[in-house]
Amino acid sequence: MAVASGVRIEWPDVPEHVRAEVETILGDRVVQTVSQQGGFSPGTADRVRTANGGRAFVKAVSSAQNERSVQLHRQEARVSAALPPGVPAPRLLGCFDDGDWIALVLQDVEGRHPVTPWHRTELDAVLATLGALAAGTTPCPMPELPTVAASLGDDLSGWERLAADTPDDLDPWAVARLPELVALGAAGVAALAGDTVAHTDIRADNLLVGPDGTVTVVDWPWACVGPAWLDTAMIMVNVNLFGGHDVDALLAEYAHPLGARPADLTALLAGMTGYFLDACRRPAPPGLPTVRAFQRAQGDATLRWLRTRL
């Protein structure tokens, strides 16, 4: 099973001047760090403790590792600073950016990633949290966010690129239905209008379950404005990948009450499948050697699911 985990540097690999700026934000000296795994960034992700017992979560990356990761850290800093207080997300404590290195200093949230394959109790808690998040951010209180269609529309048009340059190993079922899948992908983009804050990168590794069962949503660079049901639908891609649950029944239970129509969910699923199968055939980005295998695993799993819906 491919997992959402890249290859990260650790706190000692961060230049001294960046570590010093982090300590300035914290107002204290860092004396302990615990590096965190998971997620697709070549940068550091550390739980840190200070001499006086303070805690924080620090993410740092440089353009030499991956320029796109630097851009995403900048966007995450902007989004995290603007999230309303009621959103279950870490608070931004500060940010250092010298044009090459960027470091985000965030609230350290106690918790762990959900167990995968998913346990139903944790899944229900996550889905309840996503429903509450949608209700609490409608209408969208962050006017600077892009729409989902503007941000992800090109990604969700992967079937167009697969039709124009069809790989030899594409599933014969998909090859025979390429015109239908291209049209479905376009319909998926058209279905994404809405006025709700959507995280749009919901997976187990972007969620924390606290000791009391409280769910926190982390890593917000892809936040957009879209339909209230979008994050609930997107987490089902991760649930389906690991297996063990009737994802269509879960959509009926959790996404339909948020306004999702079955045809829109199928179209979104088609768009996401096309994205994964198109992206996975590209060379790996700098510093992210494992991302293509994970995209391929997601593409294969979502294609099998899409076949059952069609």
Short mmCIF file of N, CA, C and O in Angstrom, two decimals, residues 81-205:
data_model
loop_
_atom_site.label_atom_id
_atom_site.label_comp_id
_atom_site.label_asym_id
_atom_site.label_seq_id
_atom_site.Cartn_x
_atom_site.Cartn_y
_atom_site.Cartn_z
N ALA A 81 -3.45 32.41 8.89
CA ALA A 81 -3.62 33.67 9.61
C ALA A 81 -5.04 34.21 9.50
O ALA A 81 -5.49 34.96 10.37
N ALA A 82 -5.75 33.82 8.44
CA ALA A 82 -7.08 34.38 8.19
C ALA A 82 -8.22 33.46 8.60
O ALA A 82 -9.38 33.88 8.58
N LEU A 83 -7.93 32.22 8.99
CA LEU A 83 -9.00 31.30 9.36
C LEU A 83 -9.78 31.83 10.57
O LEU A 83 -9.18 32.30 11.54
N PRO A 84 -11.10 31.77 10.52
CA PRO A 84 -11.90 32.22 11.67
C PRO A 84 -11.60 31.40 12.92
O PRO A 84 -11.18 30.23 12.82
N PRO A 85 -11.82 31.96 14.10
CA PRO A 85 -11.48 31.26 15.35
C PRO A 85 -12.16 29.92 15.53
O PRO A 85 -11.60 29.02 16.15
N GLY A 86 -13.35 29.73 14.98
CA GLY A 86 -14.06 28.49 15.20
C GLY A 86 -13.60 27.33 14.34
O GLY A 86 -14.05 26.19 14.55
N VAL A 87 -12.73 27.57 13.39
CA VAL A 87 -12.26 26.50 12.51
C VAL A 87 -11.32 25.58 13.29
O VAL A 87 -10.39 26.05 13.95
N PRO A 88 -11.52 24.25 13.23
CA PRO A 88 -10.66 23.32 13.96
C PRO A 88 -9.30 23.14 13.28
O PRO A 88 -9.01 22.12 12.65
N ALA A 89 -8.46 24.16 13.39
CA ALA A 89 -7.16 24.17 12.73
C ALA A 89 -6.14 24.80 13.67
O ALA A 89 -6.49 25.60 14.54
N PRO A 90 -4.85 24.47 13.50
CA PRO A 90 -3.83 25.11 14.34
C PRO A 90 -3.74 26.61 14.07
O PRO A 90 -3.85 27.05 12.92
N ARG A 91 -3.52 27.39 15.11
CA ARG A 91 -3.35 28.83 14.96
C ARG A 91 -1.92 29.13 14.48
O ARG A 91 -0.95 28.49 14.89
N LEU A 92 -1.78 30.12 13.62
CA LEU A 92 -0.46 30.56 13.17
C LEU A 92 0.14 31.49 14.22
O LEU A 92 -0.44 32.53 14.55
N LEU A 93 1.31 31.13 14.74
CA LEU A 93 1.99 31.94 15.75
C LEU A 93 2.95 32.93 15.12
O LEU A 93 3.24 33.97 15.71
N GLY A 94 3.44 32.62 13.94
CA GLY A 94 4.35 33.53 13.25
C GLY A 94 4.94 32.86 12.03
O GLY A 94 4.82 31.65 11.82
N CYS A 95 5.60 33.68 11.20
CA CYS A 95 6.18 33.18 9.95
C CYS A 95 7.46 33.95 9.66
O CYS A 95 7.52 35.18 9.83
N PHE A 96 8.49 33.24 9.23
CA PHE A 96 9.74 33.85 8.77
C PHE A 96 9.95 33.49 7.32
O PHE A 96 9.81 32.33 6.94
N ASP A 97 10.27 34.48 6.49
CA ASP A 97 10.45 34.26 5.05
C ASP A 97 11.54 35.19 4.56
O ASP A 97 11.37 36.41 4.54
N ASP A 98 12.69 34.63 4.18
CA ASP A 98 13.79 35.46 3.68
C ASP A 98 13.91 35.42 2.16
O ASP A 98 14.90 35.89 1.59
N GLY A 99 12.88 34.88 1.49
CA GLY A 99 12.91 34.76 0.04
C GLY A 99 13.46 33.44 -0.45
O GLY A 99 13.25 33.08 -1.61
N ASP A 100 14.15 32.73 0.40
CA ASP A 100 14.67 31.40 0.08
C ASP A 100 14.07 30.39 1.05
O ASP A 100 13.33 29.50 0.65
N TRP A 101 14.35 30.56 2.33
CA TRP A 101 13.77 29.71 3.36
C TRP A 101 12.50 30.34 3.91
O TRP A 101 12.43 31.57 4.07
N ILE A 102 11.52 29.51 4.18
CA ILE A 102 10.31 29.97 4.85
C ILE A 102 10.02 28.99 5.99
O ILE A 102 10.14 27.77 5.82
N ALA A 103 9.66 29.55 7.13
CA ALA A 103 9.33 28.73 8.30
C ALA A 103 8.00 29.20 8.86
O ALA A 103 7.81 30.39 9.10
N LEU A 104 7.10 28.26 9.05
CA LEU A 104 5.81 28.52 9.69
C LEU A 104 5.87 28.00 11.11
O LEU A 104 6.28 26.85 11.34
N VAL A 105 5.46 28.83 12.06
CA VAL A 105 5.39 28.44 13.46
C VAL A 105 3.92 28.41 13.84
O VAL A 105 3.23 29.43 13.84
N LEU A 106 3.43 27.21 14.13
CA LEU A 106 2.01 26.98 14.37
C LEU A 106 1.78 26.40 15.76
O LEU A 106 2.70 25.85 16.39
N GLN A 107 0.57 26.54 16.21
CA GLN A 107 0.16 25.90 17.45
C GLN A 107 0.41 24.39 17.35
O GLN A 107 0.10 23.76 16.33
N ASP A 108 0.97 23.80 18.40
CA ASP A 108 1.18 22.36 18.43
C ASP A 108 -0.07 21.70 18.99
O ASP A 108 -0.42 21.89 20.15
N VAL A 109 -0.76 20.95 18.16
CA VAL A 109 -2.01 20.30 18.55
C VAL A 109 -1.71 18.87 18.95
O VAL A 109 -1.14 18.10 18.17
N GLU A 110 -2.09 18.50 20.16
CA GLU A 110 -1.88 17.14 20.62
C GLU A 110 -2.79 16.20 19.84
O GLU A 110 -3.99 16.46 19.70
N GLY A 111 -2.24 15.14 19.34
CA GLY A 111 -3.05 14.19 18.59
C GLY A 111 -2.22 13.34 17.66
O GLY A 111 -1.00 13.51 17.54
N ARG A 112 -2.90 12.44 16.97
CA ARG A 112 -2.27 11.52 16.02
C ARG A 112 -3.15 11.44 14.78
O ARG A 112 -4.32 11.83 14.80
N HIS A 113 -2.58 10.92 13.71
CA HIS A 113 -3.37 10.72 12.50
C HIS A 113 -4.37 9.58 12.71
O HIS A 113 -4.11 8.65 13.48
N PRO A 114 -5.52 9.64 12.04
CA PRO A 114 -6.46 8.52 12.13
C PRO A 114 -5.81 7.21 11.70
O PRO A 114 -4.91 7.19 10.86
N VAL A 115 -6.29 6.15 12.27
CA VAL A 115 -5.79 4.82 11.91
C VAL A 115 -6.27 4.47 10.51
O VAL A 115 -7.42 4.73 10.15
N THR A 116 -5.39 3.90 9.70
CA THR A 116 -5.78 3.39 8.39
C THR A 116 -5.35 1.94 8.28
O THR A 116 -4.24 1.60 8.71
N PRO A 117 -6.18 1.07 7.69
CA PRO A 117 -7.54 1.32 7.21
C PRO A 117 -8.41 1.96 8.30
O PRO A 117 -8.24 1.68 9.47
N TRP A 118 -9.33 2.79 7.84
CA TRP A 118 -10.08 3.64 8.75
C TRP A 118 -10.95 2.84 9.72
O TRP A 118 -11.60 1.87 9.33
N HIS A 119 -10.96 3.29 10.99
CA HIS A 119 -11.91 2.79 11.98
C HIS A 119 -13.19 3.63 11.89
O HIS A 119 -13.12 4.87 11.78
N ARG A 120 -14.33 2.99 11.97
CA ARG A 120 -15.59 3.70 11.76
C ARG A 120 -15.81 4.81 12.79
O ARG A 120 -16.32 5.88 12.44
N THR A 121 -15.42 4.61 14.03
CA THR A 121 -15.63 5.65 15.03
C THR A 121 -14.83 6.91 14.71
O THR A 121 -15.34 8.03 14.83
N GLU A 122 -13.59 6.73 14.28
CA GLU A 122 -12.77 7.89 13.91
C GLU A 122 -13.29 8.53 12.63
O GLU A 122 -13.30 9.76 12.49
N LEU A 123 -13.73 7.71 11.70
CA LEU A 123 -14.27 8.24 10.46
C LEU A 123 -15.53 9.07 10.72
O LEU A 123 -15.71 10.16 10.16
N ASP A 124 -16.40 8.58 11.57
CA ASP A 124 -17.61 9.35 11.91
C ASP A 124 -17.24 10.68 12.57
O ASP A 124 -17.87 11.71 12.29
N ALA A 125 -16.22 10.67 13.43
CA ALA A 125 -15.79 11.91 14.08
C ALA A 125 -15.25 12.89 13.04
O ALA A 125 -15.52 14.10 13.11
N VAL A 126 -14.47 12.39 12.08
CA VAL A 126 -13.94 13.26 11.02
C VAL A 126 -15.06 13.83 10.18
O VAL A 126 -15.10 15.03 9.88
N LEU A 127 -16.01 12.99 9.79
CA LEU A 127 -17.10 13.45 8.94
C LEU A 127 -17.99 14.46 9.67
O LEU A 127 -18.47 15.43 9.07
N ALA A 128 -18.21 14.25 10.96
CA ALA A 128 -18.97 15.23 11.74
C ALA A 128 -18.21 16.56 11.81
O ALA A 128 -18.82 17.64 11.70
N THR A 129 -16.89 16.49 11.95
CA THR A 129 -16.07 17.71 11.98
C THR A 129 -16.14 18.45 10.65
O THR A 129 -16.25 19.68 10.61
N LEU A 130 -16.06 17.72 9.55
CA LEU A 130 -16.12 18.36 8.23
C LEU A 130 -17.48 18.99 8.00
O LEU A 130 -17.59 20.07 7.40
N GLY A 131 -18.56 18.35 8.47
CA GLY A 131 -19.88 18.95 8.36
C GLY A 131 -19.98 20.23 9.17
O GLY A 131 -20.54 21.24 8.70
N ALA A 132 -19.43 20.22 10.39
CA ALA A 132 -19.45 21.42 11.23
C ALA A 132 -18.58 22.51 10.63
O ALA A 132 -18.93 23.71 10.69
N LEU A 133 -17.45 22.13 10.04
CA LEU A 133 -16.58 23.10 9.39
C LEU A 133 -17.31 23.78 8.24
O LEU A 133 -17.23 25.01 8.07
N ALA A 134 -18.02 23.01 7.44
CA ALA A 134 -18.77 23.58 6.32
C ALA A 134 -19.85 24.54 6.82
O ALA A 134 -20.02 25.64 6.29
N ALA A 135 -20.57 24.12 7.85
CA ALA A 135 -21.63 24.98 8.39
C ALA A 135 -21.07 26.27 8.96
O ALA A 135 -21.66 27.36 8.81
N GLY A 136 -19.89 26.18 9.60
CA GLY A 136 -19.31 27.36 10.24
C GLY A 136 -18.61 28.31 9.30
O GLY A 136 -18.25 29.43 9.72
N THR A 137 -18.38 27.90 8.06
CA THR A 137 -17.69 28.78 7.10
C THR A 137 -18.55 29.08 5.88
O THR A 137 -18.03 29.33 4.79
N THR A 138 -19.86 29.01 6.05
CA THR A 138 -20.82 29.38 5.01
C THR A 138 -21.71 30.49 5.53
O THR A 138 -22.36 30.31 6.57
N PRO A 139 -21.75 31.65 4.91
CA PRO A 139 -20.98 32.03 3.73
C PRO A 139 -19.50 32.19 4.05
O PRO A 139 -19.13 32.40 5.22
N CYS A 140 -18.67 32.08 3.03
CA CYS A 140 -17.22 32.12 3.20
C CYS A 140 -16.80 33.45 3.85
O CYS A 140 -17.08 34.52 3.30
N PRO A 141 -16.10 33.40 4.99
CA PRO A 141 -15.65 34.63 5.64
C PRO A 141 -14.28 35.11 5.18
O PRO A 141 -13.72 36.02 5.77
N MET A 142 -13.73 34.49 4.12
CA MET A 142 -12.38 34.81 3.66
C MET A 142 -12.43 35.18 2.19
O MET A 142 -12.23 34.34 1.31
N PRO A 143 -12.72 36.45 1.87
CA PRO A 143 -12.94 36.84 0.47
C PRO A 143 -11.72 36.69 -0.43
O PRO A 143 -11.86 36.69 -1.65
N GLU A 144 -10.53 36.53 0.17
CA GLU A 144 -9.32 36.42 -0.65
C GLU A 144 -9.10 35.03 -1.22
O GLU A 144 -8.22 34.82 -2.06
N LEU A 145 -9.87 34.05 -0.78
CA LEU A 145 -9.67 32.68 -1.26
C LEU A 145 -10.10 32.54 -2.71
O LEU A 145 -11.13 33.09 -3.12
N PRO A 146 -9.36 31.74 -3.50
CA PRO A 146 -9.80 31.45 -4.87
C PRO A 146 -10.96 30.46 -4.86
O PRO A 146 -11.19 29.75 -3.88
N THR A 147 -11.68 30.39 -5.97
CA THR A 147 -12.70 29.36 -6.10
C THR A 147 -12.02 28.02 -6.38
O THR A 147 -10.88 27.96 -6.87
N VAL A 148 -12.71 26.94 -6.08
CA VAL A 148 -12.18 25.62 -6.37
C VAL A 148 -11.97 25.45 -7.87
O VAL A 148 -10.95 24.92 -8.32
N ALA A 149 -12.89 25.93 -8.66
CA ALA A 149 -12.77 25.78 -10.12
C ALA A 149 -11.53 26.50 -10.63
O ALA A 149 -10.82 25.99 -11.50
N ALA A 150 -11.26 27.70 -10.10
CA ALA A 150 -10.09 28.45 -10.55
C ALA A 150 -8.79 27.79 -10.10
O ALA A 150 -7.80 27.78 -10.83
N SER A 151 -8.80 27.23 -8.89
CA SER A 151 -7.58 26.66 -8.34
C SER A 151 -7.31 25.25 -8.85
O SER A 151 -6.16 24.89 -9.13
N LEU A 152 -8.35 24.44 -8.97
CA LEU A 152 -8.18 23.03 -9.28
C LEU A 152 -8.76 22.61 -10.62
O LEU A 152 -8.68 21.44 -10.99
N GLY A 153 -9.36 23.54 -11.35
CA GLY A 153 -10.00 23.18 -12.61
C GLY A 153 -9.08 22.50 -13.59
O GLY A 153 -9.46 21.51 -14.24
N ASP A 154 -7.84 22.98 -13.71
CA ASP A 154 -6.91 22.36 -14.65
C ASP A 154 -6.53 20.96 -14.19
O ASP A 154 -6.45 20.02 -15.00
N ASP A 155 -6.33 20.79 -12.88
CA ASP A 155 -6.00 19.46 -12.36
C ASP A 155 -7.10 18.46 -12.67
O ASP A 155 -6.84 17.32 -13.05
N LEU A 156 -8.35 18.90 -12.49
CA LEU A 156 -9.48 17.99 -12.68
C LEU A 156 -9.81 17.75 -14.15
O LEU A 156 -10.76 17.03 -14.45
N SER A 157 -9.02 18.32 -15.05
CA SER A 157 -9.19 18.09 -16.49
C SER A 157 -8.20 17.05 -17.01
O SER A 157 -7.86 17.04 -18.20
N GLY A 158 -7.74 16.18 -16.14
CA GLY A 158 -6.72 15.20 -16.53
C GLY A 158 -7.15 14.25 -17.63
O GLY A 158 -6.33 13.80 -18.43
N TRP A 159 -8.47 13.95 -17.72
CA TRP A 159 -8.92 13.04 -18.78
C TRP A 159 -8.70 13.65 -20.16
O TRP A 159 -8.47 12.91 -21.13
N GLU A 160 -8.75 14.97 -20.27
CA GLU A 160 -8.46 15.59 -21.56
C GLU A 160 -7.03 15.29 -22.00
O GLU A 160 -6.76 14.97 -23.17
N ARG A 161 -6.08 15.37 -21.06
CA ARG A 161 -4.69 15.09 -21.38
C ARG A 161 -4.47 13.59 -21.62
O ARG A 161 -3.67 13.21 -22.48
N LEU A 162 -5.18 12.76 -20.89
CA LEU A 162 -5.07 11.32 -21.10
C LEU A 162 -5.65 10.91 -22.46
O LEU A 162 -5.15 9.99 -23.11
N ALA A 163 -6.70 11.61 -22.90
CA ALA A 163 -7.27 11.32 -24.22
C ALA A 163 -6.35 11.77 -25.34
O ALA A 163 -6.24 11.11 -26.38
N ALA A 164 -5.67 12.90 -25.11
CA ALA A 164 -4.77 13.43 -26.15
C ALA A 164 -3.47 12.64 -26.23
O ALA A 164 -2.85 12.57 -27.30
N ASP A 165 -3.05 12.06 -25.12
CA ASP A 165 -1.80 11.31 -25.07
C ASP A 165 -2.02 10.11 -24.16
O ASP A 165 -1.64 10.11 -23.00
N THR A 166 -2.65 9.09 -24.71
CA THR A 166 -3.10 7.96 -23.89
C THR A 166 -1.94 7.03 -23.56
O THR A 166 -1.27 6.51 -24.46
N PRO A 167 -1.68 6.80 -22.27
CA PRO A 167 -0.59 5.89 -21.91
C PRO A 167 -0.93 4.45 -22.23
O PRO A 167 -2.10 4.05 -22.22
N ASP A 168 0.09 3.66 -22.52
CA ASP A 168 -0.12 2.27 -22.91
C ASP A 168 -0.75 1.44 -21.79
O ASP A 168 -1.43 0.44 -22.08
N ASP A 169 -0.52 1.84 -20.55
CA ASP A 169 -1.00 1.02 -19.44
C ASP A 169 -2.33 1.52 -18.87
O ASP A 169 -2.76 1.05 -17.82
N LEU A 170 -3.00 2.42 -19.57
CA LEU A 170 -4.30 2.88 -19.08
C LEU A 170 -5.30 1.73 -19.17
O LEU A 170 -5.35 1.00 -20.17
N ASP A 171 -6.11 1.58 -18.14
CA ASP A 171 -7.10 0.51 -18.08
C ASP A 171 -7.95 0.49 -19.35
O ASP A 171 -8.47 1.52 -19.77
N PRO A 172 -8.12 -0.68 -19.98
CA PRO A 172 -8.91 -0.75 -21.22
C PRO A 172 -10.34 -0.23 -21.05
O PRO A 172 -10.91 0.33 -21.99
N TRP A 173 -10.93 -0.42 -19.87
CA TRP A 173 -12.27 0.12 -19.62
C TRP A 173 -12.27 1.62 -19.78
O TRP A 173 -13.18 2.19 -20.40
N ALA A 174 -11.24 2.31 -19.26
CA ALA A 174 -11.15 3.76 -19.37
C ALA A 174 -10.86 4.18 -20.81
O ALA A 174 -11.41 5.17 -21.31
N VAL A 175 -10.00 3.43 -21.50
CA VAL A 175 -9.68 3.76 -22.89
C VAL A 175 -10.95 3.75 -23.74
O VAL A 175 -11.17 4.63 -24.58
N ALA A 176 -11.81 2.77 -23.52
CA ALA A 176 -13.03 2.64 -24.31
C ALA A 176 -14.04 3.74 -24.01
O ALA A 176 -14.97 3.97 -24.81
N ARG A 177 -13.87 4.44 -22.89
CA ARG A 177 -14.86 5.44 -22.47
C ARG A 177 -14.25 6.84 -22.33
O ARG A 177 -14.80 7.69 -21.63
N LEU A 178 -13.14 7.08 -23.02
CA LEU A 178 -12.46 8.36 -22.84
C LEU A 178 -13.35 9.57 -23.13
O LEU A 178 -13.34 10.53 -22.35
N PRO A 179 -14.15 9.58 -24.20
CA PRO A 179 -15.01 10.76 -24.41
C PRO A 179 -15.97 11.00 -23.25
O PRO A 179 -16.18 12.15 -22.83
N GLU A 180 -16.55 9.93 -22.72
CA GLU A 180 -17.47 10.06 -21.58
C GLU A 180 -16.73 10.58 -20.36
O GLU A 180 -17.24 11.44 -19.62
N LEU A 181 -15.51 10.10 -20.12
CA LEU A 181 -14.75 10.51 -18.95
C LEU A 181 -14.28 11.96 -19.07
O LEU A 181 -14.25 12.69 -18.08
N VAL A 182 -13.93 12.39 -20.27
CA VAL A 182 -13.59 13.80 -20.48
C VAL A 182 -14.78 14.69 -20.14
O VAL A 182 -14.65 15.71 -19.45
N ALA A 183 -15.95 14.30 -20.61
CA ALA A 183 -17.16 15.08 -20.34
C ALA A 183 -17.49 15.08 -18.85
O ALA A 183 -17.91 16.10 -18.29
N LEU A 184 -17.31 13.95 -18.19
CA LEU A 184 -17.58 13.87 -16.76
C LEU A 184 -16.62 14.75 -15.97
O LEU A 184 -17.02 15.42 -15.00
N GLY A 185 -15.36 14.76 -16.36
CA GLY A 185 -14.41 15.63 -15.68
C GLY A 185 -14.80 17.10 -15.78
O GLY A 185 -14.72 17.85 -14.80
N ALA A 186 -15.24 17.51 -16.95
CA ALA A 186 -15.70 18.90 -17.13
C ALA A 186 -16.93 19.16 -16.27
O ALA A 186 -17.08 20.24 -15.68
N ALA A 187 -17.83 18.19 -16.18
CA ALA A 187 -19.02 18.34 -15.34
C ALA A 187 -18.63 18.43 -13.88
O ALA A 187 -19.27 19.15 -13.08
N GLY A 188 -17.57 17.73 -13.48
CA GLY A 188 -17.10 17.80 -12.11
C GLY A 188 -16.63 19.19 -11.75
O GLY A 188 -16.92 19.70 -10.66
N VAL A 189 -15.91 19.85 -12.65
CA VAL A 189 -15.47 21.22 -12.40
C VAL A 189 -16.68 22.15 -12.30
O VAL A 189 -16.75 23.01 -11.43
N ALA A 190 -17.64 21.96 -13.20
CA ALA A 190 -18.84 22.82 -13.21
C ALA A 190 -19.66 22.67 -11.94
O ALA A 190 -20.41 23.59 -11.57
N ALA A 191 -19.53 21.54 -11.24
CA ALA A 191 -20.33 21.29 -10.04
C ALA A 191 -19.75 21.91 -8.78
O ALA A 191 -20.34 21.79 -7.70
N LEU A 192 -18.61 22.57 -8.90
CA LEU A 192 -17.87 22.99 -7.71
C LEU A 192 -18.15 24.41 -7.27
O LEU A 192 -17.41 24.97 -6.47
N ALA A 193 -19.21 25.01 -7.77
CA ALA A 193 -19.58 26.34 -7.29
C ALA A 193 -20.13 26.24 -5.87
O ALA A 193 -20.78 25.27 -5.50
N GLY A 194 -19.86 27.27 -5.08
CA GLY A 194 -20.37 27.29 -3.71
C GLY A 194 -19.81 28.46 -2.94
O GLY A 194 -19.05 29.28 -3.48
N ASP A 195 -20.17 28.56 -1.67
CA ASP A 195 -19.75 29.68 -0.84
C ASP A 195 -19.29 29.19 0.53
O ASP A 195 -19.62 29.77 1.56
N THR A 196 -18.51 28.11 0.51
CA THR A 196 -18.02 27.49 1.73
C THR A 196 -16.51 27.34 1.65
O THR A 196 -15.96 27.05 0.59
N VAL A 197 -15.83 27.53 2.78
CA VAL A 197 -14.39 27.27 2.82
C VAL A 197 -14.16 25.76 2.72
O VAL A 197 -14.69 24.99 3.51
N ALA A 198 -13.36 25.36 1.75
CA ALA A 198 -13.04 23.94 1.55
C ALA A 198 -11.53 23.76 1.66
O ALA A 198 -10.75 24.50 1.05
N HIS A 199 -11.11 22.79 2.43
CA HIS A 199 -9.69 22.48 2.61
C HIS A 199 -9.10 21.91 1.31
O HIS A 199 -8.00 22.27 0.90
N THR A 200 -9.80 21.00 0.67
CA THR A 200 -9.53 20.37 -0.63
C THR A 200 -8.33 19.42 -0.65
O THR A 200 -7.98 18.93 -1.72
N ASP A 201 -7.70 19.16 0.49
CA ASP A 201 -6.60 18.20 0.51
C ASP A 201 -6.78 17.27 1.71
O ASP A 201 -5.84 16.99 2.46
N ILE A 202 -8.00 16.81 1.89
CA ILE A 202 -8.37 16.02 3.06
C ILE A 202 -7.93 14.56 2.89
O ILE A 202 -8.39 13.87 2.00
N ARG A 203 -7.00 14.15 3.74
CA ARG A 203 -6.55 12.76 3.83
C ARG A 203 -6.25 12.48 5.29
O ARG A 203 -6.17 13.40 6.12
N ALA A 204 -5.99 11.23 5.61
CA ALA A 204 -5.69 10.87 7.00
C ALA A 204 -4.47 11.63 7.52
O ALA A 204 -4.44 12.03 8.69
N ASP A 205 -3.47 11.85 6.67
CA ASP A 205 -2.25 12.51 7.14
C ASP A 205 -2.42 14.01 7.31
O ASP A 205 -1.50 14.68 7.80
#
